[in-house]
Coordinates of C-alpha atoms and ligand atoms in Angstrom, one line a residue:
M571 CA 86.9 104.9 9.4
K572 CA 86.5 108.9 9.7
K573 CA 87.1 108.5 13.3
L574 CA 90.1 106.2 13.3
I575 CA 92.0 108.3 10.9
A576 CA 91.9 111.4 13.1
V577 CA 92.7 109.0 16.5
L578 CA 95.4 108.6 14.7
V579 CA 95.9 112.0 13.9
A580 CA 95.1 112.9 16.7
T581 CA 98.0 110.3 18.2
A582 CA 101.0 111.6 15.9
L583 CA 100.0 115.0 16.8
S584 CA 100.8 114.8 20.0
A585 CA 103.8 112.8 20.0
S586 CA 105.1 115.6 17.3
T587 CA 104.6 117.8 20.0
A588 CA 106.4 116.0 22.8
L589 CA 109.1 116.0 20.2
A590 CA 108.6 119.6 19.4
E591 CA 109.2 120.3 23.4
G592 CA 112.1 118.4 23.9
L593 CA 111.0 117.2 26.8
R594 CA 113.1 113.7 28.4
T595 CA 111.8 111.4 30.8
V596 CA 114.0 110.5 33.7
T597 CA 114.3 106.9 36.2
L598 CA 115.5 107.5 38.9
D599 CA 116.9 104.9 41.8
V600 CA 116.4 106.2 45.0
A601 CA 117.8 106.4 48.6
N602 CA 116.4 106.4 51.9
M603 CA 112.4 106.0 51.0
D604 CA 111.4 104.0 54.1
C605 CA 107.6 105.4 54.5
A606 CA 104.8 105.8 52.1
V607 CA 105.4 109.2 53.2
C608 CA 109.0 108.9 51.4
P609 CA 107.7 109.5 47.7
I610 CA 105.6 112.2 48.6
T611 CA 107.9 114.1 50.0
V612 CA 110.5 113.3 46.7
R613 CA 107.5 114.1 44.3
K614 CA 107.7 117.3 46.4
A615 CA 111.4 117.9 46.5
L616 CA 111.3 117.1 42.2
E617 CA 107.9 119.5 40.7
K618 CA 109.4 122.1 42.4
V619 CA 112.0 122.1 39.8
P620 CA 111.7 124.5 37.4
G621 CA 111.5 122.8 34.0
V622 CA 110.2 119.9 35.9
T623 CA 106.0 118.7 34.1
S624 CA 105.4 115.4 36.0
A625 CA 106.8 113.4 39.1
K626 CA 105.8 110.3 39.8
V627 CA 107.2 108.4 42.7
D628 CA 106.9 105.1 44.1
F629 CA 107.7 103.2 46.7
A630 CA 107.8 100.5 46.2
S631 CA 110.1 99.9 42.9
K632 CA 112.6 103.2 45.5
R633 CA 112.3 104.5 41.4
A634 CA 111.3 108.2 40.8
E635 CA 110.5 108.8 36.8
V636 CA 110.3 112.4 35.4
V637 CA 109.3 114.7 33.1
F638 CA 111.1 117.5 32.4
D639 CA 111.8 120.0 30.1
P640 CA 115.8 120.2 29.4
K641 CA 116.3 124.3 28.1
K642 CA 115.1 124.7 32.4
A643 CA 116.3 121.6 33.7
S644 CA 118.8 119.3 34.0
V645 CA 119.4 114.8 35.1
D646 CA 121.1 116.7 37.7
A647 CA 118.7 119.5 39.1
L648 CA 117.3 116.4 39.4
T649 CA 119.4 114.5 41.5
N650 CA 120.2 117.3 44.2
A651 CA 116.9 118.2 44.3
T652 CA 116.0 114.9 45.7
T653 CA 119.3 114.3 47.8
D654 CA 118.8 118.3 49.4
A655 CA 115.9 116.6 50.7
G656 CA 117.3 113.6 52.5
Y657 CA 116.6 111.2 49.4
P658 CA 120.1 110.3 47.9
S659 CA 119.4 108.9 44.2
H660 CA 121.2 108.0 41.2
V661 CA 120.3 107.6 37.5
M662 CA 119.2 104.5 35.7
Q663 CA 118.2 105.8 32.6
V664 CA 117.4 109.0 30.1
Q665 CA 114.8 108.4 27.2
Ligands
CU132 CU1 109.1 107.9 55.2

């Protein structure tokens, strides 16, 4: 029982930490990805944007999921970064 409570507290703490940090997750629809190397190029371009904490790019769905700090990065900075790398993207969803 004590262990369960500890897990619940830890979960609540990590959730409130993410909220306190105010991180955002954006899903981008990425064009022009035509081989398995493309998502790596897109991911590197996204990771170079200051404020991005993680970027996952899926070749099959042509989507990128990016976690960023809105105080340091903007959605426009993310779409510009992929566009500059040769892969225009647009926003599907912001959380
Ligand atoms: Cu490619």
